[in-house]
mmCIF file of C-alpha atoms and ligand atoms in Angstrom:
data_model
loop_
_atom_site.group_PDB
_atom_site.id
_atom_site.type_symbol
_atom_site.label_atom_id
_atom_site.label_comp_id
_atom_site.label_asym_id
_atom_site.label_seq_id
_atom_site.Cartn_x
_atom_site.Cartn_y
_atom_site.Cartn_z
ATOM 1 C CA MET A 9 168.182 214.064 24.258
ATOM 2 C CA LYS A 10 167.283 211.087 22.122
ATOM 3 C CA LEU A 11 169.799 209.475 19.814
ATOM 4 C CA HIS A 12 168.826 208.073 16.449
ATOM 5 C CA GLU A 13 168.944 204.324 15.952
ATOM 6 C CA TYR A 14 172.118 204.528 13.873
ATOM 7 C CA GLN A 15 173.835 206.682 16.505
ATOM 8 C CA SER A 16 172.780 204.388 19.338
ATOM 9 C CA LYS A 17 174.020 201.328 17.500
ATOM 10 C CA GLN A 18 177.368 202.943 16.679
ATOM 11 C CA LEU A 19 177.759 203.665 20.366
ATOM 12 C CA PHE A 20 176.734 200.099 21.283
ATOM 13 C CA SER A 21 179.282 198.760 18.855
ATOM 14 C CA LYS A 22 182.049 200.649 20.683
ATOM 15 C CA TYR A 23 181.099 198.652 23.772
ATOM 16 C CA GLY A 24 181.349 195.336 22.003
ATOM 17 C CA ILE A 25 177.713 194.797 21.101
ATOM 18 C CA PRO A 26 177.352 193.105 17.699
ATOM 19 C CA ILE A 27 175.364 195.213 15.213
ATOM 20 C CA PRO A 28 174.565 194.665 11.529
ATOM 21 C CA ARG A 29 176.859 196.169 8.906
ATOM 22 C CA GLY A 30 175.323 199.311 7.461
ATOM 23 C CA ARG A 31 175.405 203.057 6.948
ATOM 24 C CA VAL A 32 173.075 205.992 6.958
ATOM 25 C CA ALA A 33 171.873 207.668 3.742
ATOM 26 C CA ALA A 34 170.116 210.944 2.997
ATOM 27 C CA THR A 35 169.176 210.107 -0.603
ATOM 28 C CA ALA A 36 167.799 207.083 -2.424
ATOM 29 C CA GLN A 37 170.911 206.957 -4.659
ATOM 30 C CA GLU A 38 173.129 206.676 -1.591
ATOM 31 C CA ALA A 39 170.852 203.966 -0.224
ATOM 32 C CA LYS A 40 171.233 202.035 -3.465
ATOM 33 C CA GLN A 41 175.001 202.344 -3.358
ATOM 34 C CA ILE A 42 175.174 201.138 0.247
ATOM 35 C CA ALA A 43 172.920 198.209 -0.681
ATOM 36 C CA GLU A 44 175.363 197.314 -3.465
ATOM 37 C CA GLU A 45 178.279 197.404 -1.034
ATOM 38 C CA LEU A 46 176.390 195.195 1.404
ATOM 39 C CA GLY A 47 175.552 192.622 -1.245
ATOM 40 C CA GLY A 48 171.913 193.368 -2.042
ATOM 41 C CA ARG A 49 169.623 192.112 0.731
ATOM 42 C CA VAL A 50 169.155 195.053 3.067
ATOM 43 C CA VAL A 51 166.661 196.638 5.397
ATOM 44 C CA ILE A 52 165.783 200.308 4.862
ATOM 45 C CA LYS A 53 165.050 201.993 8.180
ATOM 46 C CA SER A 54 163.627 205.485 8.642
ATOM 47 C CA GLN A 55 165.643 207.482 11.188
ATOM 48 C CA VAL A 56 163.072 209.399 13.180
ATOM 49 C CA LEU A 57 162.985 209.884 16.922
ATOM 50 C CA VAL A 58 159.824 207.891 17.619
ATOM 51 C CA GLY A 59 159.109 204.237 18.269
ATOM 52 C CA GLY A 60 156.856 202.001 16.215
ATOM 53 C CA ARG A 61 158.480 202.821 12.881
ATOM 54 C CA GLY A 62 157.971 199.249 11.694
ATOM 55 C CA LYS A 63 154.200 199.393 12.137
ATOM 56 C CA ALA A 64 154.084 202.809 10.461
ATOM 57 C CA GLY A 65 155.746 201.384 7.335
ATOM 58 C CA GLY A 66 159.093 203.010 8.041
ATOM 59 C CA ILE A 67 161.089 199.736 8.092
ATOM 60 C CA ARG A 68 161.174 197.753 4.823
ATOM 61 C CA LEU A 69 163.163 194.807 3.516
ATOM 62 C CA ALA A 70 164.736 195.084 0.057
ATOM 63 C CA LYS A 71 165.977 192.114 -1.964
ATOM 64 C CA SER A 72 168.135 194.098 -4.369
ATOM 65 C CA PRO A 73 169.896 197.466 -4.674
ATOM 66 C CA ALA A 74 167.193 198.594 -7.116
ATOM 67 C CA GLU A 75 164.456 197.771 -4.627
ATOM 68 C CA ALA A 76 166.511 199.485 -1.895
ATOM 69 C CA GLU A 77 166.508 202.608 -4.025
ATOM 70 C CA SER A 78 162.772 202.599 -4.617
ATOM 71 C CA LEU A 79 161.910 201.813 -0.973
ATOM 72 C CA ALA A 80 164.301 204.538 0.209
ATOM 73 C CA THR A 81 162.560 206.970 -2.157
ATOM 74 C CA GLN A 82 159.212 206.112 -0.563
ATOM 75 C CA ILE A 83 160.459 206.204 3.014
ATOM 76 C CA LEU A 84 162.325 209.489 2.550
ATOM 77 C CA ARG A 85 159.000 211.070 1.551
ATOM 78 C CA MET A 86 157.225 209.845 4.679
ATOM 79 C CA ASP A 87 156.128 211.596 7.823
ATOM 80 C CA ILE A 88 156.062 209.275 10.832
ATOM 81 C CA LYS A 89 153.920 210.484 13.720
ATOM 82 C CA GLY A 90 154.395 214.039 12.464
ATOM 83 C CA LEU A 91 158.173 213.781 12.016
ATOM 84 C CA PRO A 92 159.634 214.042 8.513
ATOM 85 C CA VAL A 93 162.075 211.293 7.528
ATOM 86 C CA ARG A 94 165.346 212.930 6.501
ATOM 87 C CA LYS A 95 167.644 209.918 6.687
ATOM 88 C CA VAL A 96 167.445 206.172 6.324
ATOM 89 C CA LEU A 97 169.727 203.545 7.781
ATOM 90 C CA VAL A 98 170.643 200.864 5.268
ATOM 91 C CA ASP A 99 171.593 197.708 7.171
ATOM 92 C CA GLU A 100 172.454 194.260 5.974
ATOM 93 C CA ALA A 101 169.184 192.334 6.425
ATOM 94 C CA ALA A 102 169.201 189.912 9.308
ATOM 95 C CA ASN A 103 167.571 186.478 9.219
ATOM 96 C CA ILE A 104 165.567 186.559 12.385
ATOM 97 C CA ASN A 105 164.771 183.413 14.349
ATOM 98 C CA LYS A 106 163.880 185.031 17.650
ATOM 99 C CA GLU A 107 163.408 188.563 18.991
ATOM 100 C CA ILE A 108 164.479 189.430 22.539
ATOM 101 C CA TYR A 109 164.047 192.664 24.475
ATOM 102 C CA LEU A 110 166.938 194.072 26.516
ATOM 103 C CA GLY A 111 166.939 197.514 28.114
ATOM 104 C CA ILE A 112 168.373 199.552 30.977
ATOM 105 C CA THR A 113 166.688 202.534 32.587
ATOM 106 C CA ASN A 114 166.475 204.246 35.955
ATOM 107 C CA ASP A 115 163.903 202.910 38.360
ATOM 108 C CA ARG A 116 163.065 205.893 40.525
ATOM 109 C CA SER A 117 161.099 203.856 43.037
ATOM 110 C CA ILE A 118 164.184 201.860 44.018
ATOM 111 C CA ARG A 119 166.602 204.673 43.154
ATOM 112 C CA ARG A 120 168.728 202.429 40.985
ATOM 113 C CA PRO A 121 169.265 201.548 37.373
ATOM 114 C CA ILE A 122 167.396 198.454 36.346
ATOM 115 C CA ILE A 123 168.018 196.015 33.536
ATOM 116 C CA MET A 124 164.970 194.500 31.894
ATOM 117 C CA ALA A 125 164.709 191.609 29.479
ATOM 118 C CA SER A 126 162.010 189.609 27.804
ATOM 119 C CA SER A 127 161.810 186.648 25.479
ATOM 120 C CA ALA A 128 158.786 188.395 23.934
ATOM 121 C CA GLY A 129 160.847 191.113 22.243
ATOM 122 C CA GLY A 130 160.073 192.919 19.017
ATOM 123 C CA VAL A 131 157.572 195.587 18.181
ATOM 124 C CA ASP A 132 155.038 195.117 20.982
ATOM 125 C CA ILE A 133 157.005 195.337 24.219
ATOM 126 C CA GLU A 134 154.698 198.037 25.657
ATOM 127 C CA GLU A 135 151.777 195.675 25.083
ATOM 128 C CA VAL A 136 153.689 192.846 26.796
ATOM 129 C CA ALA A 137 154.391 195.118 29.762
ATOM 130 C CA ARG A 138 150.681 195.918 30.010
ATOM 131 C CA VAL A 139 149.114 192.507 29.410
ATOM 132 C CA SER A 140 151.686 190.081 30.800
ATOM 133 C CA PRO A 141 154.192 191.993 32.936
ATOM 134 C CA GLU A 142 155.514 188.683 34.314
ATOM 135 C CA LYS A 143 157.164 188.107 30.921
ATOM 136 C CA ILE A 144 159.489 191.012 31.636
ATOM 137 C CA ILE A 145 162.433 190.107 33.854
ATOM 138 C CA ARG A 146 163.887 192.886 36.011
ATOM 139 C CA GLU A 147 167.186 193.064 37.866
ATOM 140 C CA PRO A 148 168.255 196.143 39.829
ATOM 141 C CA ILE A 149 171.844 197.212 39.166
ATOM 142 C CA HIS A 150 174.017 198.426 42.011
ATOM 143 C CA PRO A 151 175.230 201.837 40.866
ATOM 144 C CA LEU A 152 178.769 201.333 42.194
ATOM 145 C CA LEU A 153 179.247 197.607 41.590
ATOM 146 C CA GLY A 154 177.607 197.712 38.171
ATOM 147 C CA LEU A 155 175.981 194.794 36.399
ATOM 148 C CA ARG A 156 177.371 191.542 37.798
ATOM 149 C CA ASP A 157 178.043 188.493 35.662
ATOM 150 C CA TYR A 158 175.671 186.352 37.717
ATOM 151 C CA GLN A 159 172.879 188.832 37.051
ATOM 152 C CA ALA A 160 173.349 188.584 33.292
ATOM 153 C CA ARG A 161 173.327 184.789 33.651
ATOM 154 C CA ASP A 162 170.169 184.864 35.774
ATOM 155 C CA ILE A 163 168.472 186.913 33.087
ATOM 156 C CA ALA A 164 169.616 184.557 30.334
ATOM 157 C CA VAL A 165 168.102 181.665 32.277
ATOM 158 C CA ALA A 166 164.880 183.528 33.041
ATOM 159 C CA ILE A 167 164.245 184.353 29.388
ATOM 160 C CA ASP A 168 165.005 180.749 28.329
ATOM 161 C CA LEU A 169 167.984 181.717 26.253
ATOM 162 C CA PRO A 170 169.746 178.576 24.965
ATOM 163 C CA ARG A 171 172.942 177.954 26.886
ATOM 164 C CA GLU A 172 175.212 178.375 23.850
ATOM 165 C CA HIS A 173 174.295 182.107 23.782
ATOM 166 C CA TRP A 174 174.908 182.884 27.449
ATOM 167 C CA LYS A 175 178.482 184.025 27.032
ATOM 168 C CA VAL A 176 177.788 186.510 24.249
ATOM 169 C CA PHE A 177 174.572 187.594 25.946
ATOM 170 C CA GLY A 178 176.648 188.420 29.031
ATOM 171 C CA GLN A 179 178.997 190.523 26.905
ATOM 172 C CA ILE A 180 176.070 192.340 25.335
ATOM 173 C CA ALA A 181 174.391 193.044 28.672
ATOM 174 C CA ARG A 182 177.683 194.302 30.101
ATOM 175 C CA GLY A 183 178.306 196.427 27.011
ATOM 176 C CA LEU A 184 174.846 197.931 27.295
ATOM 177 C CA TRP A 185 175.445 198.764 30.945
ATOM 178 C CA GLN A 186 178.797 200.363 30.118
ATOM 179 C CA ALA A 187 177.261 202.401 27.286
ATOM 180 C CA TYR A 188 174.451 203.477 29.609
ATOM 181 C CA GLN A 189 176.733 204.462 32.431
ATOM 182 C CA ALA A 190 179.519 206.068 30.413
ATOM 183 C CA SER A 191 177.156 208.324 28.490
ATOM 184 C CA ASP A 192 174.924 209.308 31.443
ATOM 185 C CA ALA A 193 171.934 207.790 29.696
ATOM 186 C CA THR A 194 168.428 207.486 31.102
ATOM 187 C CA LEU A 195 167.587 204.712 28.654
ATOM 188 C CA ALA A 196 169.633 202.243 26.625
ATOM 189 C CA GLU A 197 167.557 199.698 24.782
ATOM 190 C CA ILE A 198 167.953 196.924 22.237
ATOM 191 C CA ASN A 199 164.606 195.846 20.806
ATOM 192 C CA PRO A 200 164.936 193.456 19.207
ATOM 193 C CA LEU A 201 168.121 191.689 20.139
ATOM 194 C CA VAL A 202 167.824 188.785 17.733
ATOM 195 C CA ILE A 203 169.002 185.232 17.426
ATOM 196 C CA THR A 204 169.822 185.040 13.731
ATOM 197 C CA GLY A 205 169.395 182.196 11.271
ATOM 198 C CA GLU A 206 173.151 181.707 11.648
ATOM 199 C CA ASN A 207 172.577 181.251 15.376
ATOM 200 C CA THR A 208 174.356 184.423 16.512
ATOM 201 C CA LEU A 209 173.127 187.339 18.622
ATOM 202 C CA LEU A 210 172.682 190.686 16.873
ATOM 203 C CA ALA A 211 171.358 194.083 18.019
ATOM 204 C CA VAL A 212 168.963 194.935 15.199
ATOM 205 C CA ASP A 213 167.447 198.071 16.766
ATOM 206 C CA GLY A 214 168.941 200.550 19.230
ATOM 207 C CA LYS A 215 167.647 203.414 21.258
ATOM 208 C CA MET A 216 169.342 205.753 23.695
ATOM 209 C CA VAL A 217 168.071 208.683 25.686
ATOM 210 C CA LEU A 218 170.715 210.863 27.328
ATOM 211 C CA ASP A 219 170.309 213.003 30.409
ATOM 212 C CA ASP A 220 170.333 216.613 29.161
ATOM 213 C CA ASN A 221 171.717 217.777 32.487
ATOM 214 C CA ALA A 222 174.835 215.675 32.005
ATOM 215 C CA LEU A 223 175.416 216.516 28.340
ATOM 216 C CA PHE A 224 178.038 219.118 29.213
ATOM 217 C CA ARG A 225 180.274 216.218 30.208
ATOM 218 C CA HIS A 226 179.918 214.652 26.759
ATOM 219 C CA PRO A 227 180.707 217.152 24.014
ATOM 220 C CA GLU A 228 181.064 214.311 21.473
ATOM 221 C CA LEU A 229 177.518 213.142 22.271
ATOM 222 C CA SER A 230 176.005 216.654 22.304
ATOM 223 C CA GLU A 231 177.262 217.001 18.757
ATOM 224 C CA MET A 232 174.973 214.164 17.736
ATOM 225 C CA ARG A 233 171.939 216.319 18.429
ATOM 226 C CA ASP A 234 169.801 216.415 15.322
ATOM 227 C CA LEU A 235 168.652 220.008 14.923
ATOM 228 C CA ASP A 236 166.601 218.959 11.896
ATOM 229 C CA VAL A 237 164.019 217.138 13.918
ATOM 230 C CA GLU A 238 163.666 219.457 16.873
ATOM 231 C CA ALA A 239 161.012 222.123 16.869
ATOM 232 C CA ASP A 240 162.603 225.455 15.861
ATOM 233 C CA SER A 241 161.112 226.984 18.983
ATOM 234 C CA GLU A 242 162.993 224.525 21.189
ATOM 235 C CA ILE A 243 166.294 225.327 19.478
ATOM 236 C CA GLU A 244 165.668 229.059 19.891
ATOM 237 C CA ALA A 245 164.743 228.544 23.548
ATOM 238 C CA ARG A 246 167.957 226.681 24.274
ATOM 239 C CA LYS A 247 169.909 229.644 22.891
ATOM 240 C CA TYR A 248 168.424 231.857 25.599
ATOM 241 C CA GLY A 249 168.772 229.274 28.354
ATOM 242 C CA LEU A 250 165.016 228.773 28.629
ATOM 243 C CA SER A 251 163.548 225.374 29.478
ATOM 244 C CA PHE A 252 160.890 225.061 26.841
ATOM 245 C CA ILE A 253 158.868 222.126 25.583
ATOM 246 C CA LYS A 254 156.280 222.575 22.891
ATOM 247 C CA LEU A 255 152.925 220.900 23.464
ATOM 248 C CA ASP A 256 149.718 220.609 21.454
ATOM 249 C CA GLY A 257 147.317 222.892 23.355
ATOM 250 C CA ASN A 258 146.425 226.533 22.785
ATOM 251 C CA ILE A 259 147.297 228.315 26.033
ATOM 252 C CA GLY A 260 150.869 229.574 26.064
ATOM 253 C CA CYS A 261 152.493 229.551 29.499
ATOM 254 C CA MET A 262 155.289 231.743 30.794
ATOM 255 C CA VAL A 263 156.286 230.817 34.307
ATOM 256 C CA ASN A 264 159.343 231.097 36.522
ATOM 257 C CA GLY A 265 160.357 227.844 38.155
ATOM 258 C CA ALA A 266 159.830 224.320 36.859
ATOM 259 C CA GLY A 267 157.521 223.318 39.709
ATOM 260 C CA LEU A 268 155.383 226.398 39.279
ATOM 261 C CA ALA A 269 155.316 225.793 35.516
ATOM 262 C CA MET A 270 154.024 222.256 36.019
ATOM 263 C CA THR A 271 151.464 223.460 38.547
ATOM 264 C CA SER A 272 150.277 226.107 36.101
ATOM 265 C CA MET A 273 149.825 223.485 33.400
ATOM 266 C CA ASP A 274 147.906 221.223 35.806
ATOM 267 C CA ILE A 275 145.595 224.058 36.813
ATOM 268 C CA ILE A 276 144.952 225.012 33.189
ATOM 269 C CA LYS A 277 143.907 221.421 32.557
ATOM 270 C CA LEU A 278 141.827 221.368 35.727
ATOM 271 C CA PHE A 279 139.754 224.224 34.332
ATOM 272 C CA GLY A 280 139.318 222.534 30.969
ATOM 273 C CA GLY A 281 142.158 224.126 28.980
ATOM 274 C CA GLU A 282 145.198 222.671 27.212
ATOM 275 C CA PRO A 283 148.680 224.150 27.655
ATOM 276 C CA ALA A 284 150.574 224.966 24.435
ATOM 277 C CA ASN A 285 153.948 224.581 26.110
ATOM 278 C CA PHE A 286 155.989 224.110 29.211
ATOM 279 C CA LEU A 287 158.220 227.120 29.787
ATOM 280 C CA ASP A 288 160.417 227.916 32.743
ATOM 281 C CA ILE A 289 162.146 231.285 32.348
ATOM 282 C CA GLY A 290 164.279 230.463 35.377
ATOM 283 C CA GLY A 291 165.233 232.536 38.396
ATOM 284 C CA GLY A 292 166.275 236.152 37.909
ATOM 285 C CA ALA A 293 165.287 236.260 34.240
ATOM 286 C CA SER A 294 166.265 239.447 32.439
ATOM 287 C CA ALA A 295 163.911 241.517 30.314
ATOM 288 C CA GLU A 296 165.745 240.170 27.257
ATOM 289 C CA LYS A 297 165.054 236.580 28.246
ATOM 290 C CA VAL A 298 161.385 237.315 28.941
ATOM 291 C CA SER A 299 161.078 238.993 25.601
ATOM 292 C CA ALA A 300 162.639 235.994 23.800
ATOM 293 C CA ALA A 301 160.275 233.680 25.662
ATOM 294 C CA LEU A 302 157.246 235.683 24.569
ATOM 295 C CA ARG A 303 158.398 235.654 20.947
ATOM 296 C CA ILE A 304 158.845 231.882 21.099
ATOM 297 C CA ILE A 305 155.374 231.356 22.570
ATOM 298 C CA LEU A 306 153.763 233.622 19.978
ATOM 299 C CA SER A 307 155.521 231.886 17.090
ATOM 300 C CA ASP A 308 153.159 228.950 17.694
ATOM 301 C CA PRO A 309 150.067 229.563 15.537
ATOM 302 C CA ASN A 310 147.930 227.408 17.869
ATOM 303 C CA VAL A 311 148.293 229.841 20.752
ATOM 304 C CA ARG A 312 144.970 231.559 21.566
ATOM 305 C CA ALA A 313 145.867 232.971 24.982
ATOM 306 C CA ILE A 314 148.920 233.397 27.161
ATOM 307 C CA LEU A 315 149.116 232.886 30.885
ATOM 308 C CA PHE A 316 151.944 234.594 32.757
ATOM 309 C CA ASN A 317 152.440 233.202 36.209
ATOM 310 C CA VAL A 318 155.364 234.891 37.877
ATOM 311 C CA PHE A 319 156.298 234.529 41.491
ATOM 312 C CA GLY A 320 158.795 237.269 42.196
ATOM 313 C CA GLY A 321 161.695 236.149 44.322
ATOM 314 C CA ILE A 322 165.019 236.554 42.608
ATOM 315 C CA THR A 323 162.970 237.322 39.514
ATOM 316 C CA ARG A 324 161.733 240.898 39.761
ATOM 317 C CA GLY A 325 158.198 241.810 38.720
ATOM 318 C CA ASP A 326 159.215 245.088 37.081
ATOM 319 C CA GLU A 327 161.914 243.334 35.040
ATOM 320 C CA VAL A 328 159.402 240.780 33.782
ATOM 321 C CA ALA A 329 156.935 243.538 32.911
ATOM 322 C CA ARG A 330 159.593 245.463 30.983
ATOM 323 C CA GLY A 331 160.493 242.312 29.048
ATOM 324 C CA ILE A 332 156.875 241.778 28.085
ATOM 325 C CA LEU A 333 156.506 245.389 26.932
ATOM 326 C CA ALA A 334 159.755 245.243 24.950
ATOM 327 C CA ALA A 335 158.593 242.091 23.184
ATOM 328 C CA LEU A 336 155.215 243.581 22.415
ATOM 329 C CA GLN A 337 156.892 246.489 20.663
ATOM 330 C CA ASP A 338 158.447 244.110 18.122
ATOM 331 C CA ILE A 339 155.560 241.728 17.745
ATOM 332 C CA ARG A 340 152.101 242.915 16.912
ATOM 333 C CA THR A 341 149.639 240.447 18.358
ATOM 334 C CA ASP A 342 146.027 240.340 19.423
ATOM 335 C CA VAL A 343 146.462 237.179 21.498
ATOM 336 C CA PRO A 344 144.903 237.970 24.882
ATOM 337 C CA MET A 345 147.230 237.760 27.863
ATOM 338 C CA VAL A 346 146.433 237.018 31.464
ATOM 339 C CA ILE A 347 148.959 237.866 34.119
ATOM 340 C CA ARG A 348 149.361 236.841 37.685
ATOM 341 C CA LEU A 349 152.305 238.598 39.237
ATOM 342 C CA VAL A 350 153.170 238.397 42.935
ATOM 343 C CA GLY A 351 156.268 238.924 45.064
ATOM 344 C CA THR A 352 159.271 241.172 44.541
ATOM 345 C CA ASN A 353 158.342 244.447 42.788
ATOM 346 C CA ALA A 354 154.993 242.985 41.740
ATOM 347 C CA GLU A 355 153.158 246.268 42.188
ATOM 348 C CA GLU A 356 155.616 248.133 40.031
ATOM 349 C CA GLY A 357 155.324 245.380 37.453
ATOM 350 C CA ARG A 358 151.568 245.648 37.413
ATOM 351 C CA ARG A 359 151.802 249.425 37.029
ATOM 352 C CA ILE A 360 154.080 249.050 34.006
ATOM 353 C CA LEU A 361 151.682 246.539 32.482
ATOM 354 C CA ALA A 362 148.544 248.554 33.176
ATOM 355 C CA ASP A 363 148.960 250.258 29.804
ATOM 356 C CA ALA A 364 149.508 247.014 27.924
ATOM 357 C CA ASN A 365 145.868 245.908 28.007
ATOM 358 C CA MET A 366 146.524 242.818 30.052
ATOM 359 C CA ILE A 367 143.980 240.842 31.986
ATOM 360 C CA THR A 368 145.179 240.667 35.575
ATOM 361 C CA ALA A 369 144.406 238.099 38.251
ATOM 362 C CA GLU A 370 145.061 237.808 41.957
ATOM 363 C CA THR A 371 145.285 234.044 42.316
ATOM 364 C CA LEU A 372 146.550 231.281 40.076
ATOM 365 C CA ALA A 373 143.092 229.681 39.932
ATOM 366 C CA GLU A 374 141.551 232.933 38.797
ATOM 367 C CA ALA A 375 144.297 233.483 36.224
ATOM 368 C CA ALA A 376 143.922 229.970 34.811
ATOM 369 C CA GLN A 377 140.136 230.296 34.560
ATOM 370 C CA LYS A 378 140.473 233.593 32.744
ATOM 371 C CA ALA A 379 143.064 232.183 30.358
ATOM 372 C CA VAL A 380 140.864 229.179 29.583
ATOM 373 C CA ALA A 381 137.895 231.465 28.974
ATOM 374 C CA VAL A 382 139.699 233.821 26.592
ATOM 375 C CA ALA A 383 141.326 230.908 24.759
ATOM 376 C CA LYS A 384 137.806 229.644 24.086
ATOM 377 C CA GLY A 385 136.947 233.025 22.637
ATOM 378 C CA ALA A 386 135.068 234.496 25.598
HETATM 379 P P1 GDP B 404 160.800 199.948 15.458
HETATM 380 O O1 GDP B 404 159.511 199.448 14.862
HETATM 381 O O2 GDP B 404 160.880 201.446 15.387
HETATM 382 O O3 GDP B 404 161.038 199.435 16.834
HETATM 383 O O4 GDP B 404 161.987 199.407 14.513
HETATM 384 P P2 GDP B 404 162.855 198.049 14.562
HETATM 385 O O5 GDP B 404 164.210 198.362 14.071
HETATM 386 O O6 GDP B 404 162.787 197.396 15.898
HETATM 387 O O7 GDP B 404 162.157 197.128 13.483
HETATM 388 C C1 GDP B 404 160.849 196.640 13.690
HETATM 389 C C2 GDP B 404 160.759 195.189 13.285
HETATM 390 O O8 GDP B 404 161.164 195.037 11.934
HETATM 391 C C3 GDP B 404 161.690 194.272 14.077
HETATM 392 O O9 GDP B 404 161.116 193.850 15.294
HETATM 393 C C4 GDP B 404 161.877 193.134 13.112
HETATM 394 O O10 GDP B 404 160.813 192.207 13.243
HETATM 395 C C5 GDP B 404 161.788 193.787 11.757
HETATM 396 N N1 GDP B 404 163.157 193.976 11.240
HETATM 397 C C6 GDP B 404 164.012 194.992 11.486
HETATM 398 N N2 GDP B 404 165.203 194.780 10.898
HETATM 399 C C7 GDP B 404 165.102 193.591 10.264
HETATM 400 C C8 GDP B 404 165.998 192.784 9.468
HETATM 401 O O11 GDP B 404 167.162 193.100 9.229
HETATM 402 N N3 GDP B 404 165.516 191.603 8.971
HETATM 403 C C9 GDP B 404 164.235 191.196 9.217
HETATM 404 N N4 GDP B 404 163.838 190.028 8.709
HETATM 405 N N5 GDP B 404 163.370 191.910 9.964
HETATM 406 C C10 GDP B 404 163.789 193.080 10.470
HETATM 407 MN MN1 MN B 405 162.426 198.322 17.781
#
């Protein structure tokens, strides 16, 4: 789960990281009022869960409350990378002398968290990582010992941070580590961390990604989930305990098991198709769950074919078949469906589905090829 910038920064602030004064607004009038409270010079920042808002025109400086109002009006009408802007953060504008990158994530290859920093912070850190990776300093963090003071100091030296900022930089790095660890995050990032015209350090942007599997330990963080910006289908899927991620292709996938679901998507691509979603119905899925999954897949207007790939173990073939039939009674659809069903009660499942006009397949390769063909209108 991604947190919005304003949520991430509020969290950072609890761990002692200095952030600009500011508040979030849903209307231009509110934005104007906040600008008045902050004394006029503000930055209006679209709150959408994608990076690169600045380049997309979603971050604008305003010199007066009136300008704040008109910029907020414009930004609140924008779509950024397909996401509608519903809120703006109105922050006191910072005078920026230098932009630094500071982030913590998990490095799977060394099986540890890693803190990364760069003196070339700002909007193009991905480009820096690609073109001049040596400009990004990395320090592994021991998961039990945490970030050590000497490590923060080493980083400060490596990014040529003037000595007068080392102490506060150390506090910020430690705060970021604490925020990361305490909230079971997979990413905590400040880009940019700026040296201001007043020669102080300030976290101007903030980003956090939380581990969904640990959210149950953080009810106060789960509440921050922004239902507005999630696809309706993903919200519906969560209600039924389905792991579902919407994608841009046209072949809907219903699979049991995350590994099998990924394999199915790979094989669809191998044969020239594009999956419309990732969907794991899980082990032992009931007919009700299967039926919900089918409804969710069919609610996507891009879907031209559906591939069912069910390996019956705990999940029973007949139960899956009954779920499909139940769903098809509610939803009229002419989307062609290809099914590969093996394992527990597969034969019975196939018998139940024989009446439903499904295309059957013996192997996954055959099923994927058939799905790709029918999606292309064959
Ligand atoms: P992002 O583009 O989504 O990463 O959004 P950021 O919050 O990082 O803003 C992008 C860029 O806008 C920053 O790197 C800054 O250069 C600039 N910016 C953001 N806030 C301020 C501010 O308060 N004052 C000034 N002068 N520039 C800002
Ligand atoms: Mn940024």
